Short mmCIF file of C-alpha atoms and ligand atoms in Angstrom, two decimals:
data_model
loop_
_atom_site.label_atom_id
_atom_site.label_comp_id
_atom_site.label_asym_id
_atom_site.label_seq_id
_atom_site.Cartn_x
_atom_site.Cartn_y
_atom_site.Cartn_z
CA MET A 1 2.53 10.60 30.92
CA LYS A 2 0.26 13.46 29.93
CA ILE A 3 -0.73 13.16 26.56
CA LEU A 4 -3.12 15.01 24.29
CA LEU A 5 -4.38 13.44 21.07
CA GLY A 6 -5.96 15.35 18.16
CA SER A 7 -8.08 13.54 15.82
CA SER A 8 -10.80 14.34 13.47
CA GLU A 9 -12.61 11.27 14.08
CA ILE A 10 -12.91 8.91 17.32
CA HIS A 11 -15.18 5.95 18.05
CA PRO A 12 -17.96 6.08 19.26
CA TYR A 13 -18.45 9.84 18.65
CA SER A 14 -17.55 9.80 14.94
CA LYS A 15 -16.58 7.31 12.27
CA THR A 16 -15.69 6.86 8.73
CA GLY A 17 -12.67 4.40 8.86
CA GLY A 18 -10.04 2.61 11.05
CA LEU A 19 -8.79 5.99 12.31
CA ALA A 20 -11.66 6.18 14.58
CA ASP A 21 -11.29 2.53 16.09
CA MET A 22 -7.71 3.21 16.38
CA VAL A 23 -7.81 6.43 18.26
CA GLY A 24 -10.92 5.26 20.42
CA ALA A 25 -8.66 2.10 21.50
CA LEU A 26 -5.57 4.09 21.96
CA VAL A 27 -7.16 6.56 24.52
CA LYS A 28 -8.84 3.68 26.44
CA THR A 29 -5.52 1.64 26.81
CA LEU A 30 -3.30 4.76 27.69
CA ASP A 31 -6.08 5.66 30.19
CA ARG A 32 -5.78 2.09 31.69
CA ALA A 33 -2.03 1.96 31.69
CA GLY A 34 -2.25 4.88 34.21
CA HIS A 35 -1.58 8.05 31.71
CA GLN A 36 -3.57 11.19 31.66
CA VAL A 37 -5.16 11.46 27.99
CA GLY A 38 -7.08 13.98 26.67
CA VAL A 39 -8.54 13.95 23.08
CA VAL A 40 -9.47 16.89 20.82
CA THR A 41 -12.12 16.29 18.23
CA PRO A 42 -14.69 18.34 16.30
CA LEU A 43 -18.16 18.54 17.32
CA TYR A 44 -20.16 17.07 14.59
CA TRP A 45 -23.79 16.76 13.89
CA GLY A 46 -25.81 14.51 16.51
CA ILE A 47 -22.88 13.87 18.92
CA ARG A 48 -24.23 15.94 21.52
CA GLU A 49 -27.88 14.29 21.22
CA ARG A 50 -26.08 11.05 21.58
CA PHE A 51 -24.07 12.04 24.60
CA PRO A 52 -26.13 14.34 26.46
CA GLN A 53 -23.99 14.09 29.92
CA MET A 54 -21.18 16.27 28.05
CA LYS A 55 -20.62 19.58 29.55
CA LYS A 56 -19.98 23.13 27.76
CA LEU A 57 -16.79 24.60 29.38
CA ASP A 58 -16.45 28.18 30.25
CA TRP A 59 -13.93 28.49 27.43
CA GLN A 60 -14.23 30.27 24.31
CA MET A 61 -11.40 30.34 21.98
CA ASP A 62 -11.07 33.17 19.54
CA LEU A 63 -8.47 32.21 16.74
CA PRO A 64 -6.72 33.80 13.80
CA LEU A 65 -7.88 32.03 10.77
CA GLY A 66 -6.42 33.97 7.64
CA PRO A 67 -7.55 37.73 7.76
CA ASN A 68 -10.45 36.75 10.37
CA TYR A 69 -10.93 35.58 13.87
CA VAL A 70 -13.06 32.51 14.26
CA SER A 71 -14.43 31.58 17.72
CA ALA A 72 -15.47 28.14 18.88
CA ASP A 73 -16.64 26.69 22.33
CA VAL A 74 -15.40 23.55 23.94
CA TRP A 75 -17.47 20.55 25.32
CA VAL A 76 -15.94 18.11 27.60
CA LEU A 77 -17.01 14.47 28.20
CA ASP A 78 -15.09 12.62 30.92
CA LEU A 79 -13.74 9.06 29.90
CA SER A 80 -12.49 8.45 33.48
CA LYS A 81 -11.42 10.18 36.55
CA LYS A 82 -8.50 11.85 34.58
CA SER A 83 -8.91 11.47 31.10
CA LYS A 84 -11.32 13.62 28.74
CA VAL A 85 -12.73 14.16 25.48
CA TYR A 86 -12.55 17.94 24.19
CA PHE A 87 -15.16 18.85 21.37
CA ILE A 88 -14.41 21.73 19.40
CA ASP A 89 -17.98 23.26 18.71
CA HIS A 90 -18.02 25.55 15.69
CA PRO A 91 -21.41 24.60 13.96
CA GLY A 92 -20.47 26.56 10.64
CA PHE A 93 -18.06 24.23 10.34
CA TYR A 94 -18.80 20.84 11.91
CA GLN A 95 -22.74 20.64 12.15
CA ARG A 96 -22.97 18.51 8.84
CA ALA A 97 -24.26 15.23 8.30
CA GLY A 98 -20.80 14.05 6.52
CA LEU A 99 -17.48 14.21 8.18
CA TYR A 100 -15.27 15.23 5.34
CA GLN A 101 -17.80 15.03 2.20
CA LYS A 102 -21.27 15.07 0.70
CA ASN A 103 -22.21 12.70 -2.14
CA SER A 104 -18.69 11.46 -2.09
CA ILE A 105 -17.34 15.13 -3.11
CA ASP A 106 -15.12 16.81 -0.41
CA PHE A 107 -16.60 20.05 1.19
CA PRO A 108 -15.05 22.94 -0.36
CA ASP A 109 -14.21 24.35 2.93
CA ASN A 110 -12.01 21.37 4.21
CA ALA A 111 -8.71 23.68 4.26
CA GLU A 112 -10.82 26.12 6.57
CA ARG A 113 -12.42 23.65 8.94
CA PHE A 114 -9.25 21.52 9.54
CA ILE A 115 -6.69 24.20 9.61
CA PHE A 116 -9.15 25.62 12.31
CA PHE A 117 -9.13 22.34 14.06
CA SER A 118 -5.55 22.33 14.05
CA LYS A 119 -5.03 25.60 15.72
CA ALA A 120 -7.60 24.55 18.46
CA ILE A 121 -5.72 21.65 19.31
CA VAL A 122 -2.64 23.69 19.55
CA HIS A 123 -4.69 26.23 21.80
CA LEU A 124 -5.80 23.47 24.24
CA ALA A 125 -2.50 22.00 24.34
CA ARG A 126 -0.92 25.56 25.41
CA TYR A 127 -3.67 26.49 27.94
CA LEU A 128 -5.13 23.31 29.48
CA PRO A 129 -4.40 23.26 33.09
CA TRP A 130 -2.95 19.99 33.28
CA GLN A 131 -0.18 20.97 30.37
CA PRO A 132 0.39 17.98 28.15
CA GLU A 133 4.04 16.71 27.38
CA ILE A 134 3.21 14.87 24.37
CA VAL A 135 0.55 16.00 21.49
CA HIS A 136 -0.13 13.01 19.43
CA VAL A 137 -1.98 14.24 16.14
CA HIS A 138 -3.43 11.92 13.39
CA ASP A 139 -3.92 12.08 9.67
CA TRP A 140 -3.54 15.50 7.71
CA GLN A 141 -6.74 17.24 9.31
CA ALA A 142 -4.35 17.38 12.55
CA ALA A 143 -1.08 17.37 10.94
CA LEU A 144 -0.47 21.23 11.12
CA VAL A 145 -0.24 21.11 14.85
CA PRO A 146 3.61 20.13 15.21
CA ILE A 147 4.75 23.21 13.09
CA LEU A 148 2.19 25.56 14.58
CA ILE A 149 3.54 24.70 18.36
CA GLN A 150 6.94 24.85 17.09
CA HIS A 151 6.37 28.35 15.56
CA GLN A 152 4.25 29.70 18.67
CA ALA A 153 7.37 28.51 20.84
CA LEU A 154 9.81 30.26 18.66
CA ARG A 155 7.74 33.47 18.41
CA GLU A 156 6.24 33.70 21.75
CA GLY A 157 8.13 31.38 24.03
CA TRP A 158 6.40 28.32 25.47
CA GLU A 159 8.11 27.14 28.59
CA THR A 160 6.23 23.93 28.55
CA GLN A 161 6.27 23.26 24.95
CA PRO A 162 4.99 19.78 24.31
CA ARG A 163 6.87 17.25 22.02
CA THR A 164 4.97 16.14 19.09
CA CYS A 165 4.12 12.71 17.14
CA LEU A 166 2.16 12.32 13.91
CA THR A 167 0.54 8.98 13.03
CA ILE A 168 0.01 8.54 9.28
CA HIS A 169 -3.05 6.36 8.91
CA ASN A 170 -3.09 6.60 5.04
CA LEU A 171 -0.54 8.47 3.30
CA ALA A 172 -2.78 8.66 0.18
CA TYR A 173 -4.80 11.52 1.97
CA GLN A 174 -2.64 14.25 2.17
CA GLY A 175 -4.82 17.51 2.66
CA VAL A 176 -3.37 19.50 -0.36
CA PHE A 177 -5.01 22.81 -1.26
CA PRO A 178 -4.31 25.78 -3.59
CA PRO A 179 -1.51 27.88 -2.39
CA ALA A 180 -3.64 30.80 -1.59
CA GLN A 181 -5.04 28.75 1.25
CA PHE A 182 -1.68 28.74 2.96
CA ALA A 183 -2.77 32.22 4.33
CA LEU A 184 -5.07 30.34 6.69
CA THR A 185 -2.22 28.82 8.83
CA ASN A 186 -1.28 32.61 9.66
CA LEU A 187 2.32 31.40 9.47
CA PRO A 188 5.21 33.51 7.82
CA LEU A 189 5.82 32.75 4.08
CA ASP A 190 9.03 31.29 4.76
CA TYR A 191 7.50 27.99 5.69
CA PHE A 192 6.02 27.87 2.11
CA ASN A 193 9.07 26.03 0.83
CA LEU A 194 10.30 22.57 -0.57
CA HIS A 195 11.46 21.74 2.91
CA GLY A 196 8.28 22.77 4.50
CA LEU A 197 4.67 22.93 3.39
CA GLU A 198 4.93 23.39 -0.14
CA PHE A 199 4.22 20.45 -2.55
CA HIS A 200 4.04 20.99 -6.04
CA ALA A 201 3.28 24.82 -5.52
CA LYS A 202 0.23 23.55 -3.09
CA LEU A 203 -0.23 23.51 0.51
CA ASN A 204 0.45 19.94 1.99
CA CYS A 205 -0.79 19.62 5.56
CA LEU A 206 0.46 15.98 5.86
CA LYS A 207 3.87 16.95 4.53
CA ALA A 208 4.12 19.71 7.45
CA GLY A 209 3.39 17.23 10.05
CA ILE A 210 6.17 14.67 8.19
CA ALA A 211 8.58 17.36 8.23
CA TYR A 212 7.96 19.06 11.77
CA ALA A 213 6.52 16.40 14.12
CA ASP A 214 9.48 15.25 16.68
CA THR A 215 8.20 11.46 15.70
CA VAL A 216 6.17 10.00 12.85
CA THR A 217 4.39 6.71 13.04
CA THR A 218 2.51 4.54 10.82
CA VAL A 219 0.14 1.70 11.32
CA SER A 220 1.83 -1.25 10.60
CA PRO A 221 5.99 -2.04 10.12
CA ARG A 222 5.39 -3.36 6.51
CA TYR A 223 3.72 -0.20 5.48
CA ALA A 224 6.48 2.05 7.49
CA ARG A 225 8.55 0.55 5.13
CA GLU A 226 6.71 0.61 2.14
CA ILE A 227 6.30 4.20 2.24
CA THR A 228 9.79 5.35 1.90
CA THR A 229 9.68 3.62 -1.79
CA PRO A 230 8.50 5.55 -4.71
CA GLU A 231 5.90 3.20 -5.55
CA TYR A 232 3.93 3.67 -2.31
CA GLY A 233 5.30 6.95 -1.07
CA CYS A 234 2.52 9.11 -2.96
CA GLY A 235 5.32 11.73 -3.61
CA LEU A 236 6.37 11.81 -0.04
CA ASP A 237 9.28 8.75 -0.10
CA ALA A 238 12.24 11.25 0.04
CA LEU A 239 10.89 13.26 2.81
CA LEU A 240 10.05 9.99 4.64
CA ARG A 241 13.25 8.73 3.93
CA LYS A 242 14.92 11.57 5.29
CA ARG A 243 12.81 11.31 8.38
CA GLN A 244 13.41 7.38 8.60
CA SER A 245 15.24 7.25 11.94
CA SER A 246 12.41 8.95 13.71
CA LEU A 247 9.88 6.98 11.76
CA PHE A 248 8.21 3.99 13.56
CA GLY A 249 5.78 1.35 12.25
CA ILE A 250 3.44 0.22 15.12
CA LEU A 251 0.44 -2.37 13.84
CA ASN A 252 -2.92 -1.23 15.19
CA GLY A 253 -4.45 -3.64 18.06
CA VAL A 254 -8.12 -4.59 17.90
CA ASP A 255 -10.63 -3.51 20.97
CA TYR A 256 -11.86 -6.81 22.01
CA GLU A 257 -14.31 -5.23 24.13
CA GLU A 258 -15.92 -4.15 21.16
CA TRP A 259 -15.10 -6.75 18.60
CA ASN A 260 -15.73 -9.97 20.21
CA THR A 261 -18.03 -12.83 19.70
CA THR A 262 -19.14 -13.98 23.24
CA LYS A 263 -20.61 -10.53 24.66
CA ASN A 264 -21.60 -8.88 21.41
CA SER A 265 -25.36 -7.46 21.49
CA TYR A 266 -25.05 -7.36 17.47
CA LEU A 267 -24.77 -11.13 17.09
CA PRO A 268 -27.82 -13.30 17.59
CA HIS A 269 -25.46 -16.42 18.66
CA PRO A 270 -22.47 -16.22 20.70
CA PHE A 271 -19.47 -18.38 19.86
CA SER A 272 -15.88 -19.17 20.86
CA VAL A 273 -13.05 -21.33 20.10
CA ARG A 274 -14.22 -23.83 22.80
CA ASN A 275 -17.80 -23.47 21.70
CA PRO A 276 -18.02 -22.98 17.80
CA ALA A 277 -21.45 -23.77 17.17
CA GLY A 278 -22.66 -20.52 17.37
CA LYS A 279 -20.70 -19.37 14.09
CA GLN A 280 -22.58 -21.81 12.00
CA LYS A 281 -26.02 -20.36 13.50
CA ASP A 282 -24.83 -16.69 12.89
CA LYS A 283 -24.46 -17.74 9.53
CA LEU A 284 -27.75 -18.95 9.02
CA ALA A 285 -29.19 -15.94 10.72
CA LEU A 286 -27.12 -13.63 8.44
CA GLN A 287 -28.23 -15.62 5.06
CA ALA A 288 -31.95 -15.04 6.39
CA GLU A 289 -31.24 -11.48 7.13
CA LEU A 290 -29.83 -10.85 3.70
CA GLY A 291 -32.56 -12.66 1.93
CA LEU A 292 -30.16 -15.34 0.51
CA PRO A 293 -30.85 -18.74 0.48
CA VAL A 294 -30.39 -20.17 4.06
CA ASP A 295 -27.94 -23.12 3.81
CA SER A 296 -24.99 -23.66 5.66
CA ASN A 297 -23.26 -25.86 2.95
CA ILE A 298 -23.03 -23.03 0.73
CA PRO A 299 -19.67 -21.02 1.50
CA LEU A 300 -20.25 -17.49 2.26
CA PHE A 301 -17.65 -14.83 1.45
CA GLY A 302 -18.17 -11.20 3.08
CA SER A 303 -16.79 -7.76 2.64
CA ILE A 304 -17.22 -4.73 4.40
CA THR A 305 -15.36 -1.43 2.90
CA ARG A 306 -15.05 1.67 1.61
CA LEU A 307 -15.56 1.38 -2.30
CA ALA A 308 -12.44 3.04 -3.38
CA ASP A 309 -9.82 2.23 -5.60
CA GLN A 310 -7.56 1.53 -2.61
CA LYS A 311 -9.25 -1.21 -1.35
CA GLY A 312 -9.14 -3.84 -4.58
CA VAL A 313 -12.64 -3.31 -5.33
CA ASP A 314 -12.22 -3.56 -8.88
CA ILE A 315 -10.22 -6.75 -9.07
CA GLN A 316 -12.84 -8.26 -6.68
CA LEU A 317 -15.48 -7.49 -9.07
CA GLY A 318 -13.57 -9.17 -11.79
CA ALA A 319 -12.71 -12.21 -9.48
CA LEU A 320 -16.55 -12.40 -8.64
CA GLU A 321 -17.56 -12.58 -12.06
CA GLU A 322 -15.40 -15.62 -12.55
CA MET A 323 -16.24 -17.43 -9.16
CA LEU A 324 -20.15 -16.97 -9.44
CA SER A 325 -20.48 -19.68 -11.66
CA SER A 326 -19.69 -21.71 -8.56
CA GLN A 327 -21.89 -22.63 -5.75
CA ILE A 328 -20.90 -19.67 -3.41
CA GLN A 329 -22.56 -16.59 -1.75
CA PHE A 330 -21.04 -13.23 -1.51
CA THR A 331 -22.30 -9.86 0.55
CA LEU A 332 -20.60 -6.62 0.73
CA LEU A 333 -21.53 -3.83 2.95
CA GLY A 334 -20.02 -0.60 1.78
CA SER A 335 -20.28 2.99 0.05
CA GLY A 336 -18.09 5.23 -1.80
CA SER A 337 -17.31 6.04 -5.55
CA PRO A 338 -20.89 6.04 -7.15
CA GLU A 339 -19.32 4.12 -9.90
CA TYR A 340 -18.45 1.14 -7.62
CA GLU A 341 -21.68 1.41 -5.99
CA LYS A 342 -23.36 1.00 -9.31
CA ALA A 343 -21.26 -1.80 -10.21
CA TYR A 344 -21.80 -3.97 -6.96
CA ARG A 345 -25.77 -3.29 -7.28
CA GLU A 346 -25.92 -4.64 -10.83
CA LEU A 347 -23.60 -7.44 -9.90
CA ALA A 348 -26.45 -8.40 -7.21
CA LYS A 349 -29.04 -7.75 -9.78
CA ARG A 350 -27.58 -10.36 -12.07
CA HIS A 351 -27.28 -12.95 -9.43
CA PRO A 352 -30.02 -12.63 -7.09
CA THR A 353 -29.86 -15.70 -5.45
CA LYS A 354 -25.97 -15.35 -4.59
CA VAL A 355 -25.18 -11.89 -3.94
CA ARG A 356 -26.25 -9.13 -1.59
CA VAL A 357 -25.13 -5.67 -1.66
CA ARG A 358 -25.94 -3.32 1.33
CA ILE A 359 -24.74 0.34 0.46
CA GLY A 360 -24.25 2.52 3.38
CA PHE A 361 -22.90 2.45 6.66
CA ASP A 362 -23.95 -0.31 9.34
CA GLN A 363 -22.01 -1.05 12.59
CA GLY A 364 -24.61 -3.92 13.61
CA LEU A 365 -24.22 -5.42 10.10
CA SER A 366 -20.70 -5.38 9.97
CA HIS A 367 -20.27 -7.39 13.15
CA ARG A 368 -22.71 -9.92 11.63
CA ILE A 369 -21.15 -10.01 8.51
CA GLU A 370 -17.54 -10.72 10.10
CA ALA A 371 -19.37 -13.33 12.09
CA GLY A 372 -21.74 -14.93 9.57
CA SER A 373 -19.26 -15.29 6.61
CA ASP A 374 -16.85 -18.26 6.01
CA PHE A 375 -14.33 -16.12 4.32
CA TYR A 376 -13.59 -12.20 4.15
CA LEU A 377 -12.07 -10.69 0.80
CA MET A 378 -9.55 -7.94 1.42
CA PRO A 379 -7.71 -7.54 -1.96
CA SER A 380 -6.52 -4.07 -1.22
CA ARG A 381 -4.02 -2.43 -3.65
CA PHE A 382 -2.20 -0.83 -0.63
CA GLU A 383 -3.25 -1.04 3.26
CA PRO A 384 -1.71 0.85 5.83
CA CYS A 385 -2.95 -1.66 8.44
CA GLY A 386 -6.43 -2.55 7.60
CA LEU A 387 -8.67 -3.84 10.84
CA ASN A 388 -11.29 -5.89 9.04
CA GLN A 389 -8.75 -8.85 8.36
CA MET A 390 -8.18 -8.88 12.29
CA TYR A 391 -11.83 -8.49 13.01
CA SER A 392 -12.14 -11.32 10.60
CA LEU A 393 -9.51 -13.51 12.60
CA ARG A 394 -11.18 -13.00 15.79
CA TYR A 395 -14.35 -13.90 14.38
CA GLY A 396 -13.10 -17.19 12.80
CA THR A 397 -13.72 -15.75 9.28
CA ILE A 398 -10.72 -16.79 7.01
CA PRO A 399 -9.36 -13.74 5.54
CA ILE A 400 -8.35 -13.58 1.78
CA VAL A 401 -5.65 -10.96 1.45
CA ARG A 402 -3.39 -9.53 -0.66
CA VAL A 403 0.16 -9.24 0.39
CA THR A 404 0.54 -5.61 1.29
CA GLY A 405 1.05 -3.44 4.34
CA GLY A 406 -0.56 -4.37 7.58
CA LEU A 407 -2.53 -7.37 5.71
CA ASP A 408 0.97 -8.96 5.28
CA ASP A 409 1.98 -8.47 8.93
CA THR A 410 -1.30 -9.96 10.33
CA VAL A 411 -2.16 -12.82 8.36
CA VAL A 412 -0.22 -16.22 7.87
CA ASP A 413 -0.61 -18.13 4.87
CA ILE A 414 0.19 -21.85 4.82
CA SER A 415 3.08 -21.28 2.55
CA GLU A 416 4.85 -19.56 5.31
CA ASP A 417 3.75 -21.86 8.16
CA THR A 418 1.82 -24.88 7.92
CA GLU A 419 0.97 -24.99 11.83
CA LYS A 420 0.02 -21.28 12.29
CA ALA A 421 -2.11 -20.92 8.96
CA ASN A 422 -4.85 -18.58 9.61
CA GLY A 423 -5.68 -17.17 6.10
CA ILE A 424 -4.96 -17.18 2.34
CA LYS A 425 -2.72 -14.86 0.79
CA PHE A 426 -2.08 -13.46 -2.86
CA THR A 427 0.66 -11.21 -4.36
CA GLU A 428 -0.44 -10.04 -7.73
CA TYR A 429 -2.90 -7.34 -7.87
CA THR A 430 -5.10 -9.03 -10.31
CA ALA A 431 -8.81 -10.62 -10.43
CA ARG A 432 -7.04 -13.64 -11.48
CA ALA A 433 -5.02 -13.77 -8.57
CA LEU A 434 -7.79 -13.09 -6.27
CA ALA A 435 -9.99 -15.93 -7.79
CA LYS A 436 -7.10 -18.18 -7.12
CA GLY A 437 -7.38 -17.48 -3.63
CA MET A 438 -11.20 -17.89 -3.48
CA ARG A 439 -10.74 -21.25 -5.39
CA LYS A 440 -8.31 -22.30 -2.40
CA ALA A 441 -10.86 -21.16 -0.01
CA LEU A 442 -13.29 -23.75 -1.68
CA VAL A 443 -11.01 -26.48 -1.41
CA LEU A 444 -10.61 -25.71 2.39
CA TYR A 445 -14.11 -25.30 2.77
CA LYS A 446 -14.43 -29.02 1.78
CA GLU A 447 -11.95 -30.13 4.47
CA PRO A 448 -13.66 -29.62 7.41
CA LYS A 449 -10.43 -30.53 9.67
CA LEU A 450 -8.27 -28.31 8.23
CA LEU A 451 -10.77 -25.30 8.24
CA GLN A 452 -11.21 -26.31 11.86
CA HIS A 453 -7.67 -25.88 12.43
CA TYR A 454 -7.40 -22.48 10.62
CA ARG A 455 -10.37 -21.14 12.44
CA LYS A 456 -8.61 -21.98 15.71
CA ASN A 457 -5.41 -20.32 14.73
CA ALA A 458 -7.20 -17.17 13.63
CA MET A 459 -9.64 -16.85 16.91
CA SER A 460 -6.36 -17.24 18.96
CA ALA A 461 -4.51 -14.62 17.13
CA ASP A 462 -3.84 -11.71 19.85
CA PHE A 463 -3.68 -8.09 18.50
CA SER A 464 -4.73 -6.63 22.06
CA TRP A 465 -4.10 -3.17 22.64
CA GLU A 466 -2.39 -3.38 25.77
CA ARG A 467 1.23 -4.48 23.84
CA VAL A 468 0.32 -1.60 21.04
CA VAL A 469 0.21 1.00 23.78
CA GLU A 470 3.83 -0.01 25.07
CA GLN A 471 5.11 0.80 21.82
CA TYR A 472 3.54 4.38 21.46
CA VAL A 473 4.62 5.05 24.97
CA LYS A 474 8.36 4.32 23.60
CA VAL A 475 8.09 6.64 20.73
CA TYR A 476 6.88 9.12 23.11
CA GLY A 477 9.80 8.40 25.03
CA VAL A 478 11.84 9.17 21.81
CA ALA A 479 10.05 12.43 21.35
CA LEU A 480 10.57 13.80 24.53
CA LYS A 481 14.41 13.46 23.90
CA HIS A 482 14.02 15.72 21.09
P1 ADP B 1 -10.06 2.34 6.53
O1 ADP B 1 -9.79 2.75 7.61
O2 ADP B 1 -9.17 2.27 4.93
O3 ADP B 1 -11.62 2.38 5.96
P2 ADP B 1 -9.86 -0.04 7.97
O4 ADP B 1 -9.89 -1.65 7.72
O5 ADP B 1 -8.72 0.13 8.60
O6 ADP B 1 -9.97 0.46 6.56
O7 ADP B 1 -11.16 0.10 8.81
C1 ADP B 1 -12.42 0.17 8.30
C2 ADP B 1 -13.27 0.50 9.55
O8 ADP B 1 -14.73 0.76 8.90
C3 ADP B 1 -13.63 -1.03 10.11
O9 ADP B 1 -14.12 -0.90 11.27
C4 ADP B 1 -14.91 -1.44 9.21
O10 ADP B 1 -15.86 -2.26 9.87
C5 ADP B 1 -15.61 -0.02 9.42
N1 ADP B 1 -16.40 0.03 8.05
C6 ADP B 1 -16.05 0.27 6.74
N2 ADP B 1 -17.04 0.36 5.88
C7 ADP B 1 -18.20 0.31 6.61
C8 ADP B 1 -19.60 0.35 6.45
N3 ADP B 1 -20.00 0.59 5.22
N4 ADP B 1 -20.37 -0.14 7.48
C9 ADP B 1 -19.97 -0.20 8.74
N5 ADP B 1 -18.76 -0.04 9.16
C10 ADP B 1 -17.69 0.06 8.17
#
C-alpha cells in the first residue's frame, strides 16, 4: 500500500509524548512490511542541525490561510529506499524551542500553525508523484485533513482521491479555537455546523476529523470503548457513538529496538530474563546518579510523566505523603503544570534521603529510571494507551497502574491471572487506593521468588509492532472500501 502519514511530532525528530514514539515506530514497521510510506511533519527548531543529511526539495508551496497566502519549503529525509519524511519549513510557525507551548502556555497562533500544517499535508497528498492511497493523520493538529481532502475532491475533482484514517491519541486535546479562526480553513461556512466543525459555537479540529475521516482509530481497545461514554467522551461521545462502526481500538506497540535492556547505550549494565543481574547494578547506578542512598534493599519507585491532571500526579502526591514514612525511595522525571512541579520539588526538599525529582525532559534518564526502578507508578485518571507501563514491563520494573484505558489492556494483576501476573492494579481514583497498591508492592518486594516470577512475566510480555501494523493495514483496507 502507499500511505502518507501526517503528525505534528515523530521520534527521533521531535517529541513531547507517546504520539512521537507511536508514529516513529509505525512508519518504520510499515516500511519493513513492504509498504511505501511518507510522513509529513513540521520542521521545528534544531532538526536540520541534528539531521544535516536532509535535502531541500525544489518545491515551494503557497497555500491560502484565511485572507493571506503562506508559503513553505519542503525538506526530505530518506528513511529507506522507498520511504521518506517530508518536513514543512515555515520558520515563522515552527522555528521555536517548544512544539506547542512556551512556559506551559499554548502559543497564541496554534490555529494558524496547525491549520496550515494540515493544508500542507493535503497539498503533498495531492501532488506527490507516488500518489498515496491512504492518508493517516494523528490528533487534532492534523485532523482537518479528511475534510480538506473531501472538499477539494468535491470542488475541483481529484481522480486519485486518497481515503483517510484519523488516530486519536488523546481525546482531551481537541484543538478548540474561537469561531473567527474558522476562516483560516478557507472552507465554505456550511461546514461550520453541529454535524461538522462547530462545537459549542467554536471551531473544533478533532471533531472535524472524527466526523469526516473514513476510519477513526484510537490507541487501545478499552479506550475505544470508554470514549463512547459521557464519562470519557470529552463532549464528543455522541459523535463517536455515531461513528462506532468505523471506530477501532488498536493497542500501540513498543519499539523494542529503542526500548531494550541488552543493547542500549543509555544503560550502564545490560540485563535480560536469562541474565537478570544487570538490573540490580542499574538500580545502584541510578541511585548514585540521583544522589540517593545506594542500597539494593530499599525498594525504588519511579515515575516519568507529563505533570498534568490526566496522569494522576495529584493522587500520587497524596499516596507518597502516606508511604514515605516507610523505607522506600521515589524518583520522578517530568515537567508540566507549574503547581505540580512546585509540589514535587517541595516533596523532594522534605524527604532529601528518599525523593529525587528532575524537572525537564531527558531521554537517557528516562531509560535509566525504567531500568533501575523496582516499581513504576502510573495512576492515570484516564490513559488512551500509555507507553511507560509497557516499557516498564520490558525493563522488569513492576507497574502499579489504575484500571483505565490501555493500562488495563496491558497489565495483568494477580487477581486476574495468578500465573501471568506482571503488575499491580487498583480501580478507585484515590491516593488511598494507590497507597494500597504500593503496600502490595512492598509485600511483593519481600518475596524474592514471587517478584522474580512477576519480572519474568513482565519481561516476556510482547507488544511488538509487527502485529500492530497488521491491524492498521486492515483498517486501511476498510477505509479503501468507503
Ligand atoms: P503521553 O503521551 O500521554 O505523555 P505516554 O505514556 O503515551 O504518555 O508516552 C510518554 C512518552 O514520553 C514516553 O516515551 C515517556 O518516556 C516520554 N516522557 C514523558 N515525560 C518525559 C520526560 N520528562 N523526559 C523524557 N521522556 C519523557
